[in-house]
Short mmCIF file of C-alpha atoms in Angstrom, two decimals:
data_model
loop_
_atom_site.label_atom_id
_atom_site.label_comp_id
_atom_site.label_asym_id
_atom_site.label_seq_id
_atom_site.Cartn_x
_atom_site.Cartn_y
_atom_site.Cartn_z
CA MET A 188 205.47 114.74 101.09
CA THR A 189 205.41 114.63 97.31
CA ASP A 190 202.31 114.48 95.15
CA ILE A 191 203.36 111.12 93.75
CA SER A 192 203.82 109.81 97.28
CA VAL A 193 200.27 110.83 98.23
CA LYS A 194 198.97 109.25 95.05
CA LEU A 195 200.53 105.92 96.03
CA SER A 196 198.06 105.71 98.90
CA ALA A 197 195.21 106.62 96.59
CA TYR A 198 196.46 103.93 94.18
CA LEU A 199 196.44 101.44 97.03
CA ASP A 200 192.85 102.39 97.85
CA GLY A 201 191.71 102.14 94.23
CA GLU A 202 190.93 105.86 94.19
CA LEU A 203 192.82 106.79 91.03
CA ASP A 204 191.20 106.80 87.62
CA GLU A 205 192.48 104.41 84.98
CA ASP A 206 194.96 106.84 83.39
CA GLU A 207 196.44 107.90 86.72
CA ALA A 208 196.74 104.28 87.86
CA ARG A 209 198.52 103.34 84.62
CA LEU A 210 200.93 106.24 85.11
CA ILE A 211 201.70 105.15 88.66
CA GLU A 212 202.28 101.57 87.53
CA ALA A 213 204.73 102.76 84.88
CA GLN A 214 206.60 104.80 87.48
CA LEU A 215 206.64 101.86 89.87
CA ALA A 216 208.19 99.67 87.19
CA ASP A 217 211.01 102.18 86.66
CA ASP A 218 211.62 103.34 90.21
CA PRO A 219 212.62 100.75 92.84
CA LEU A 220 212.47 103.35 95.60
CA LEU A 221 208.89 104.15 94.73
CA GLN A 222 208.10 100.42 94.68
CA GLN A 223 209.72 100.12 98.10
CA GLU A 224 207.58 102.96 99.38
CA LEU A 225 204.46 101.22 98.08
CA ASP A 226 205.52 97.98 99.79
CA GLU A 227 205.94 99.89 103.04
CA LEU A 228 202.55 101.52 102.65
CA VAL A 229 201.00 98.08 102.14
CA GLU A 230 202.71 96.87 105.29
CA ALA A 231 201.50 99.91 107.25
CA ASN A 232 198.01 99.28 105.93
CA SER A 233 198.09 95.66 107.09
CA ILE A 234 199.14 96.75 110.56
CA ALA A 235 196.37 99.34 110.70
CA LEU A 236 193.82 96.80 109.50
CA LEU A 237 194.89 94.36 112.18
CA SER A 238 194.56 97.01 114.88
CA PHE A 239 191.12 98.02 113.63
CA GLU A 240 189.99 94.40 113.45
CA ASN A 241 191.09 93.83 117.01
CA MET A 242 188.95 96.77 118.12
CA LEU A 243 185.87 94.79 117.06
CA HIS A 244 186.48 92.45 119.97
CA GLU A 245 186.13 95.11 122.62
CA PRO A 246 183.26 94.30 125.01
CA ILE A 247 180.03 96.22 124.57
CA GLU A 248 178.01 97.42 127.53
CA LEU A 249 175.02 95.16 128.08
CA SER A 250 172.88 98.22 128.74
CA VAL A 251 173.26 99.25 125.11
CA ALA A 252 171.92 95.94 123.80
CA GLN A 253 169.19 96.01 126.43
CA SER A 254 168.08 99.49 125.47
CA ILE A 255 167.87 98.48 121.81
CA LYS A 256 165.86 95.40 122.70
CA THR A 257 163.49 96.98 125.20
CA ALA A 258 162.93 100.45 123.80
CA ASP A 259 159.45 99.48 122.60
CA GLU A 260 157.73 98.12 125.66
CA THR A 261 154.65 97.00 123.76
CA ASP A 262 156.53 94.23 122.01
CA ALA A 263 155.33 90.69 122.55
CA ILE A 264 157.62 88.36 124.42
CA PRO A 265 159.34 85.75 122.30
CA ASP A 266 158.96 82.04 122.87
CA PHE A 267 162.62 81.16 122.67
CA GLU A 268 162.19 77.45 123.30
CA ALA A 269 160.30 77.09 120.05
CA ASP A 270 163.28 78.03 117.91
CA VAL A 271 166.56 77.89 119.76
CA THR A 272 168.60 75.22 121.46
CA ALA A 273 169.22 75.06 125.18
CA ASN A 274 172.75 76.33 124.72
CA GLU A 275 171.58 79.27 122.65
CA ARG A 276 168.99 80.05 125.31
CA LYS A 277 171.79 80.16 127.90
CA VAL A 278 173.67 82.62 125.73
CA ILE A 279 170.66 84.88 125.37
CA ASP A 280 169.78 84.66 129.05
CA GLY A 281 173.35 85.33 130.04
CA VAL A 282 173.37 88.55 128.15
CA PHE A 283 169.90 89.91 128.44
CA ASP A 284 168.44 88.60 131.67
CA GLN A 285 169.55 91.36 133.96
CA PRO A 286 167.27 91.30 137.04
CA SER A 287 165.17 94.30 135.99
CA VAL A 288 164.68 92.97 132.47
CA LYS A 289 163.83 89.52 133.79
CA ARG A 290 161.26 90.92 136.21
CA GLN A 291 159.65 92.88 133.39
CA ARG A 292 159.67 89.80 131.15
CA ASP A 293 158.13 87.59 133.84
CA ALA A 294 155.39 90.14 134.44
CA ASP A 295 154.72 90.48 130.75
CA GLN A 296 154.69 86.73 130.21
CA GLN A 297 151.84 86.45 132.68
CA GLN A 298 149.83 88.97 130.70
CA LEU A 299 150.78 88.10 127.16
CA ALA A 300 150.51 84.77 125.42
CA VAL A 301 151.13 86.26 122.04
CA ARG A 302 153.68 84.66 119.73
CA SER A 303 155.37 86.95 117.29
CA PRO A 304 157.12 85.55 114.20
CA LEU A 305 159.00 88.84 113.85
CA TRP A 306 160.38 88.46 117.31
CA ARG A 307 161.54 84.98 116.52
CA SER A 308 163.35 86.18 113.42
CA MET A 309 164.97 88.81 115.55
CA ALA A 310 166.00 86.14 118.06
CA ALA A 311 167.70 84.26 115.24
CA SER A 312 169.56 87.40 114.24
CA LEU A 313 170.61 87.93 117.83
CA ILE A 314 171.99 84.43 118.02
CA LEU A 315 174.04 85.02 114.90
CA PHE A 316 175.28 88.19 116.50
CA LEU A 317 176.01 86.56 119.81
CA LEU A 318 177.84 83.64 118.24
CA GLY A 319 179.99 85.93 116.16
CA GLY A 320 178.41 85.06 112.86
CA ALA A 321 178.33 88.63 111.66
CA GLY A 322 180.59 91.61 111.69
CA GLY A 323 183.50 89.57 112.99
CA TYR A 324 182.18 89.89 116.51
CA THR A 325 182.85 87.18 119.05
CA LEU A 326 181.67 87.05 122.58
CA HIS A 327 184.00 87.05 125.49
CA LYS A 328 184.68 83.75 127.08
CA GLU A 329 182.93 84.52 130.35
CA MET A 330 179.65 84.78 128.48
CA PHE A 331 180.06 81.17 127.51
CA ALA A 332 180.60 79.77 130.96
CA GLY A 333 178.68 76.50 130.68
CA GLY A 334 177.83 77.56 127.17
CA ALA A 335 178.66 76.27 123.73
CA PRO A 336 182.36 76.02 122.88
CA VAL A 337 181.68 73.62 120.00
CA GLU A 338 179.59 76.23 118.23
CA ILE A 339 182.28 78.86 118.74
CA ALA A 340 184.92 76.67 117.15
CA ALA A 341 182.65 75.92 114.21
CA VAL A 342 181.87 79.57 113.59
CA GLU A 343 185.48 80.60 113.89
CA LYS A 344 186.66 77.87 111.56
CA ARG A 345 184.16 78.76 108.87
CA GLY A 346 185.02 82.42 109.25
CA TRP A 347 188.75 81.90 108.91
CA LEU A 348 188.51 79.77 105.76
CA LYS A 349 186.04 82.07 104.08
CA GLU A 350 188.24 85.07 104.72
CA ILE A 351 191.29 83.20 103.43
CA ALA A 352 189.30 82.41 100.27
CA ASP A 353 188.53 86.12 99.84
CA TYR A 354 192.18 87.04 100.22
CA HIS A 355 193.30 84.30 97.86
CA ALA A 356 190.84 85.42 95.19
CA VAL A 357 192.41 88.90 95.31
CA TYR A 358 196.10 88.18 95.73
CA SER A 359 196.62 85.00 93.70
CA THR A 360 196.01 86.90 90.46
CA GLU A 361 198.60 89.56 91.28
CA GLU A 362 201.81 89.59 89.31
CA ARG A 363 203.91 92.39 90.78
CA HIS A 364 202.19 92.54 94.17
CA LEU A 365 201.74 88.86 94.85
CA VAL A 366 203.60 89.18 98.14
CA GLU A 367 204.28 91.86 100.69
CA VAL A 368 207.81 90.68 101.49
CA ARG A 369 209.69 88.71 98.84
CA GLY A 370 211.04 85.20 99.33
CA ASP A 371 214.66 86.33 99.12
CA LYS A 372 214.12 88.05 102.49
CA LYS A 373 212.94 84.83 104.11
CA GLU A 374 214.58 85.42 107.48
CA HIS A 375 213.20 88.92 107.83
CA LEU A 376 209.77 87.75 106.70
CA THR A 377 209.71 84.81 109.11
CA ASN A 378 210.81 86.90 112.08
CA TRP A 379 208.20 89.52 111.32
CA LEU A 380 205.31 87.09 110.83
CA VAL A 381 206.23 84.98 113.86
CA LYS A 382 206.27 88.14 115.96
CA LYS A 383 202.94 89.35 114.60
CA THR A 384 201.05 86.04 114.75
CA GLY A 385 202.57 84.55 117.89
CA ALA A 386 202.84 81.23 116.01
CA SER A 387 206.33 79.79 115.64
CA PHE A 388 207.14 78.31 112.22
CA GLN A 389 209.73 77.98 109.50
CA VAL A 390 209.10 78.29 105.78
CA PRO A 391 208.64 74.79 104.31
CA ASP A 392 210.59 73.99 101.16
CA LEU A 393 208.12 72.74 98.54
CA SER A 394 210.53 72.76 95.63
CA GLY A 395 210.38 68.94 95.52
CA LEU A 396 206.76 69.34 94.46
CA GLY A 397 207.62 71.98 91.88
CA TYR A 398 206.65 75.03 93.93
CA VAL A 399 208.94 78.02 94.45
CA PHE A 400 208.60 80.12 97.59
CA GLU A 401 207.65 83.63 96.44
CA GLY A 402 207.32 85.35 99.82
CA GLY A 403 204.53 86.20 102.18
CA ARG A 404 202.23 88.73 103.69
CA LEU A 405 200.32 89.47 106.87
CA LEU A 406 196.55 88.97 106.73
CA VAL A 407 193.75 89.29 109.23
CA ALA A 408 191.05 86.63 109.59
CA ASP A 409 188.48 86.41 112.36
CA GLY A 410 190.14 89.47 113.83
CA ARG A 411 193.44 87.69 114.38
CA PRO A 412 196.71 87.89 112.45
CA VAL A 413 197.50 85.29 109.81
CA ALA A 414 200.87 84.56 108.24
CA GLN A 415 200.43 83.76 104.55
CA LEU A 416 203.31 82.04 102.75
CA ILE A 417 202.94 82.00 98.98
CA TYR A 418 204.30 79.53 96.46
CA ARG A 419 204.05 79.40 92.67
CA ASP A 420 204.74 76.60 90.20
CA LYS A 421 206.05 76.81 86.61
CA ASP A 422 202.49 77.21 85.33
CA ALA A 423 202.04 80.26 87.59
CA THR A 424 199.57 78.38 89.80
CA VAL A 425 199.58 80.05 93.19
CA VAL A 426 199.06 78.14 96.42
CA ALA A 427 199.28 79.62 99.88
CA LEU A 428 200.03 78.20 103.30
CA CYS A 429 198.26 80.19 106.02
CA ILE A 430 199.16 80.01 109.68
CA GLN A 431 197.09 81.36 112.56
CA LYS A 432 197.41 80.92 116.29
CA MET A 433 194.21 79.55 117.78
CA PRO A 434 192.22 81.49 120.39
CA ALA A 435 193.32 81.03 123.99
CA GLY A 436 192.11 77.74 125.40
CA MET A 437 192.04 75.88 122.08
CA PHE A 438 194.71 73.25 121.52
CA SER A 439 195.42 70.15 119.43
CA ASP A 440 197.30 67.22 120.96
CA LYS A 441 198.87 66.35 117.61
CA SER A 442 202.49 67.27 117.07
CA LYS A 443 203.63 68.07 113.54
CA ASP A 444 205.27 64.65 113.23
CA GLN A 445 201.91 62.98 113.89
CA ILE A 446 199.95 64.82 111.19
CA GLY A 447 198.81 62.47 108.42
CA ALA A 448 196.21 62.34 105.69
CA ALA A 449 193.52 61.43 108.24
CA ASP A 450 194.13 64.71 110.08
CA MET A 451 193.59 66.81 106.95
CA LYS A 452 190.16 68.34 106.47
CA LYS A 453 189.15 69.26 102.97
CA ASN A 454 186.82 72.16 102.18
CA THR A 455 185.90 73.93 98.98
CA ILE A 456 184.94 77.60 99.14
CA LYS A 457 184.61 79.99 96.21
CA ASP A 458 186.44 77.81 93.65
CA PHE A 459 189.32 77.14 96.02
CA ASP A 460 190.20 73.90 97.77
CA PHE A 461 191.45 73.95 101.34
CA PHE A 462 193.36 71.35 103.33
CA SER A 463 193.50 72.36 106.96
CA TRP A 464 194.88 70.83 110.12
CA ALA A 465 195.75 71.82 113.65
CA SER A 466 198.87 71.11 115.63
CA GLY A 467 199.60 72.43 119.10
CA ALA A 468 198.04 75.87 119.40
CA VAL A 469 198.17 76.65 115.70
CA HIS A 470 195.79 76.25 112.76
CA TYR A 471 197.22 75.69 109.30
CA VAL A 472 195.56 75.68 105.92
CA VAL A 473 196.82 75.21 102.39
CA VAL A 474 194.68 76.88 99.74
CA GLY A 475 194.84 76.53 95.98
CA PRO A 476 192.69 76.32 92.88
CA ASN A 477 189.77 73.91 92.97
CA GLY A 478 190.68 70.46 91.61
CA LYS A 479 194.44 70.84 91.98
CA THR A 480 195.24 67.22 92.69
CA GLU A 481 198.59 67.73 94.43
CA LEU A 482 197.17 70.14 97.01
CA GLU A 483 196.87 67.43 99.66
CA LYS A 484 200.47 66.37 99.03
CA ILE A 485 201.53 69.98 99.46
CA ALA A 486 199.61 70.20 102.74
CA LEU A 487 201.21 67.00 104.06
CA GLU A 488 204.66 68.17 103.02
CA ALA A 489 204.08 71.55 104.63
CA ALA A 490 202.78 69.93 107.83
CA ARG A 491 205.96 67.88 108.15
CA HIS A 492 208.38 70.72 107.53
CA ILE A 493 206.70 73.78 108.97
CA MET B 282 152.70 117.25 126.42
CA VAL B 283 151.03 115.72 123.40
CA CYS B 284 152.54 112.52 122.17
CA THR B 285 153.37 112.15 118.50
CA ALA B 286 153.27 108.84 116.70
CA LEU B 287 157.06 108.69 116.78
CA GLN B 288 157.24 109.20 120.51
CA MET B 289 154.45 106.70 121.12
CA ASP B 290 156.74 103.86 120.19
CA TYR B 291 158.27 103.83 123.59
CA LEU B 292 155.11 104.20 125.61
CA LYS B 293 152.59 101.71 126.84
CA PRO B 294 149.24 103.47 127.14
CA GLU B 295 149.08 102.71 130.86
CA LEU B 296 152.54 104.22 131.37
CA ALA B 297 151.86 107.28 129.26
CA PHE B 298 149.67 108.87 131.95
CA ALA B 299 152.29 108.25 134.62
CA ARG B 300 154.89 109.93 132.43
CA GLY B 301 152.74 113.00 131.89
CA VAL B 302 151.90 112.12 128.32
CA VAL B 303 148.45 112.84 126.93
CA LEU B 304 147.38 110.50 124.19
CA THR B 305 145.03 112.21 121.78
CA GLY B 306 143.51 108.98 120.55
CA VAL B 307 144.05 109.84 116.90
CA GLU B 308 147.65 108.68 116.61
CA GLU B 309 148.32 105.70 114.43
CA PRO B 310 150.15 103.06 116.40
CA VAL B 311 153.68 102.87 115.12
CA THR B 312 156.22 100.39 116.35
CA ILE B 313 159.89 100.04 115.61
CA PRO B 314 160.39 97.09 113.23
CA ASP B 315 162.21 94.19 114.83
CA GLN B 316 164.50 94.02 111.86
CA PHE B 317 165.54 97.61 112.52
CA ARG B 318 166.63 96.70 116.04
CA ALA B 319 168.37 93.57 114.78
CA ASP B 320 170.25 95.63 112.21
CA ILE B 321 171.49 97.97 114.93
CA LEU B 322 172.56 95.02 117.09
CA LEU B 323 174.52 93.56 114.21
CA LEU B 324 176.32 96.85 113.74
CA LEU B 325 177.22 97.33 117.41
CA PRO B 326 180.85 96.15 117.24
CA ARG B 327 181.56 98.45 114.29
CA LEU B 328 179.68 101.36 115.87
CA ARG B 329 181.54 100.84 119.14
CA ARG B 330 184.85 100.87 117.26
CA PHE B 331 183.94 104.11 115.51
CA ALA B 332 182.72 105.58 118.81
CA PHE B 333 186.01 104.70 120.50
CA SER B 334 187.98 106.27 117.65
CA LEU B 335 186.04 109.48 118.28
CA THR B 336 186.13 109.52 122.08
CA ARG B 337 189.34 107.58 122.80
CA SER B 338 187.80 106.55 126.08
CA GLY B 339 185.91 103.36 126.86
CA PRO B 340 183.24 104.90 129.13
CA ASP B 341 182.72 107.83 126.72
CA ALA B 342 182.46 105.41 123.80
CA ASP B 343 179.82 103.38 125.65
CA ASP B 344 177.82 106.53 126.48
CA LEU B 345 178.10 107.75 122.91
CA LEU B 346 177.01 104.38 121.54
CA GLN B 347 174.00 104.35 123.86
CA ASP B 348 172.99 107.89 122.89
CA ALA B 349 173.39 107.16 119.18
CA CYS B 350 171.35 103.95 119.33
CA ILE B 351 168.53 105.62 121.25
CA SER B 352 168.61 108.48 118.77
CA ALA B 353 168.45 106.04 115.84
CA LEU B 354 165.51 104.20 117.38
CA ALA B 355 163.68 107.47 118.02
CA ASN B 356 164.21 108.52 114.42
CA TRP B 357 163.89 105.20 112.67
CA GLN B 358 161.22 106.54 110.34
CA GLN B 359 163.69 109.03 108.93
CA TYR B 360 165.94 106.26 107.67
CA ASP B 361 165.82 105.96 103.89
CA ALA B 362 166.02 102.26 103.12
CA ALA B 363 167.62 103.07 99.76
CA GLN B 364 170.73 104.24 101.62
CA PRO B 365 173.29 101.99 103.35
CA PHE B 366 172.18 101.51 106.95
CA ASP B 367 175.71 101.56 108.35
CA ARG B 368 176.39 104.97 106.78
CA TRP B 369 173.25 106.34 108.40
CA MET B 370 174.23 104.96 111.80
CA PHE B 371 177.81 106.22 111.55
CA ARG B 372 176.46 109.69 110.79
CA ILE B 373 174.28 109.51 113.90
CA VAL B 374 177.24 108.44 116.04
CA ARG B 375 179.30 111.33 114.76
CA ASN B 376 176.52 113.88 115.16
CA SER B 377 175.88 112.65 118.69
CA TRP B 378 179.56 113.15 119.47
CA ILE B 379 179.53 116.69 118.06
CA SER B 380 176.51 117.41 120.19
CA GLU B 381 178.29 116.03 123.27
CA ILE B 382 181.38 118.14 122.61
CA ARG B 383 179.23 121.24 122.29
CA LYS B 384 177.61 120.47 125.63
CA ARG B 385 180.99 119.95 127.25
CA LYS B 386 182.32 123.23 125.92
CA VAL B 387 179.24 125.06 127.13
CA ARG B 388 179.67 123.44 130.54
CA LEU B 389 183.27 124.67 130.54
CA GLY B 390 181.97 128.21 130.04
CA GLU B 391 183.11 128.51 126.44
CA GLY B 392 179.64 129.36 125.14
CA ASN B 393 177.99 127.95 122.06
CA VAL B 394 180.43 126.25 119.74
CA PRO B 395 180.08 126.18 115.96
CA ALA B 396 180.00 122.74 114.37
CA GLU B 397 183.34 123.17 112.66
CA ASP B 398 184.99 123.77 116.02
CA ALA B 399 183.13 121.01 117.78
CA SER B 400 183.62 118.35 115.17
CA GLU B 401 187.00 117.27 116.40
CA LEU B 402 187.92 117.48 120.02
CA GLN B 403 191.47 116.27 119.58
CA THR B 404 192.92 117.34 116.28
CA GLU B 405 196.48 117.91 117.37
CA GLN B 406 199.22 115.32 117.58
CA VAL B 407 198.48 112.90 120.36
CA ALA B 408 201.46 113.43 122.63
CA ASP B 409 200.44 111.31 125.58
CA VAL B 410 198.43 108.23 124.70
CA SER B 411 196.72 106.54 127.60
CA LEU B 412 197.29 102.88 128.35
CA GLU B 413 193.64 102.20 127.58
CA VAL B 414 193.93 103.73 124.11
CA LYS B 415 197.12 101.76 123.41
CA ASP B 416 195.43 98.62 124.62
CA VAL B 417 192.35 99.06 122.45
CA MET B 418 193.77 100.68 119.34
CA GLY B 419 197.11 98.89 119.18
CA GLU B 420 199.49 100.21 116.55
CA VAL B 421 197.15 103.02 115.45
CA ALA B 422 196.87 104.48 118.96
CA HIS B 423 199.63 106.99 118.32
CA LEU B 424 197.97 108.46 115.26
CA PRO B 425 196.18 111.74 115.85
CA GLN B 426 192.42 111.36 115.72
CA GLU B 427 192.21 113.40 112.53
CA LEU B 428 194.39 110.78 110.82
CA SER B 429 193.12 107.59 112.42
CA GLN B 430 189.46 108.31 111.61
CA PRO B 431 189.73 108.50 107.82
CA LEU B 432 192.10 105.52 107.91
CA LEU B 433 189.53 103.54 109.90
CA LEU B 434 186.72 104.45 107.52
CA VAL B 435 188.66 103.66 104.34
CA CYS B 436 190.88 100.81 105.48
CA ALA B 437 188.50 98.91 107.77
CA GLU B 438 185.03 100.10 106.81
CA GLY B 439 185.56 100.19 103.05
CA TYR B 440 184.39 103.77 102.62
CA SER B 441 185.43 105.59 99.46
CA TYR B 442 187.34 108.85 99.87
CA GLN B 443 184.20 110.77 98.90
CA GLU B 444 182.03 108.90 101.43
CA THR B 445 184.66 109.56 104.10
CA ALA B 446 184.80 113.22 103.16
CA ASP B 447 181.01 113.47 103.38
CA LEU B 448 180.89 111.86 106.81
CA LEU B 449 183.76 113.84 108.28
CA ASP B 450 182.73 117.09 106.58
CA VAL B 451 186.14 117.71 105.03
CA PRO B 452 187.20 117.98 101.36
CA LYS B 453 188.06 114.77 99.50
CA GLY B 454 191.64 115.96 98.98
CA THR B 455 192.01 116.31 102.74
CA VAL B 456 190.92 112.71 103.20
CA MET B 457 193.51 111.58 100.66
CA SER B 458 196.36 113.46 102.31
CA ARG B 459 195.33 112.45 105.83
CA ILE B 460 195.19 108.77 104.96
CA HIS B 461 198.61 108.99 103.40
CA ARG B 462 200.03 110.84 106.41
CA ALA B 463 198.55 108.17 108.67
CA ARG B 464 200.26 105.38 106.72
CA LYS B 465 203.55 107.28 106.62
CA LEU B 466 203.46 107.75 110.40
CA LEU B 467 202.77 104.03 110.82
CA MET B 468 205.70 103.27 108.51
CA VAL B 469 208.00 105.36 110.68
CA GLN B 470 206.66 103.64 113.76
CA LEU B 471 207.24 100.21 112.22
CA LYS B 472 210.78 101.10 111.22
CA GLU B 473 211.48 102.23 114.77
CA GLU B 474 210.06 98.97 116.12
CA LYS B 475 212.14 96.92 113.73
CA GLY B 476 215.23 98.91 114.61
CA ALA B 477 214.63 98.47 118.33
#
């Protein structure tokens, strides 16, 4: 393993100082093999990131959460009804009301009528945690038996768009590293991304709208793989089409031929506009700069030809 | 046994007697802030992931997570709020694992083990990866622990090389080379998959 090879990883991680980074960039410009190695390192990194993200969805023993909650037995008992909905109460009860805990709580409730604002703020934090609002964590489906699927969908949707916005802010300004696999390797790219995401698609041709297909990359959002197809127009404006298979159990009755303007949902996050839709078991979103008027046209064109 | 303020957190006065604890009556009542517990709860998925990367076993990871959380709650007053909370918790998880390895080696009749020997139970190439590890860790399951851990910290947790070196008690240069070796091994693995 050469020194320059090791430094490529450090370059990727932003661990080189400015002079070293400039040197590496000059070498990358002159050495296609080195550039290829960097591309492969980026791909390996994406795969590792995906694996690590998936690990966040491993179930956690209830006893751990219980021990954190009950370690101080002098705590007052929260009045959940005052601040949470019935569905949220079910979620909390489903996780924390093991028989022994419930017995203790019932006994304490008879003795204590104290309301604690701190406890209520903690309950709110717990709900965020339980609904997957932080740390990318989502509960397993069995915890939601009779629970709140609407809330899950809302949280996941917000999470996926926000993460796409973060990625777009980083990658859309890249010149040399805009994509992981270039557009001239479309077949290889498509096969790879279809395999990784589990969502079947073909690369839409947007040249009629003035956008050239530059290539794509694998992303991770909400702990699940995302195929990102990237296009650029003559003004170097970058738009991306992102494709993600929905969680098991979620499905849209609309086929791609039925998608119209009424099915498009517009969002604006971090100076980017999003047009998203769902078809079958797949979510799609087109993202581009805020105020780009043709973005909806691009989304409709993509929906028809994906 | 005389109860300190720190230990009092977990004891109701009426239970203290039953547990053999003598309250001196001069301790200041100290309770664990709710926000502290909430912060630990929010970190659980990431702590569990780190614990699994250390133990490579679900039950061991759960035990380690439990031990580390209890340890953090017992020592909450030692946390310096000026420091990142997740770094503090990760350090506790790792120290708890080192402690567990030492205990295991003592139980195996190998005597007391220095920290440098106990810090990594599996540092050699992972020849036989269990189905559970493959299931949980996916593509990174085949990386030796010494390579997957710095990759996890840098790639997924956003640690700098120096922060990773500090946590794992290895030189920064070692972190750099291990992360690169990890990515190279993944590249080879990917090429094999594509070729298959």
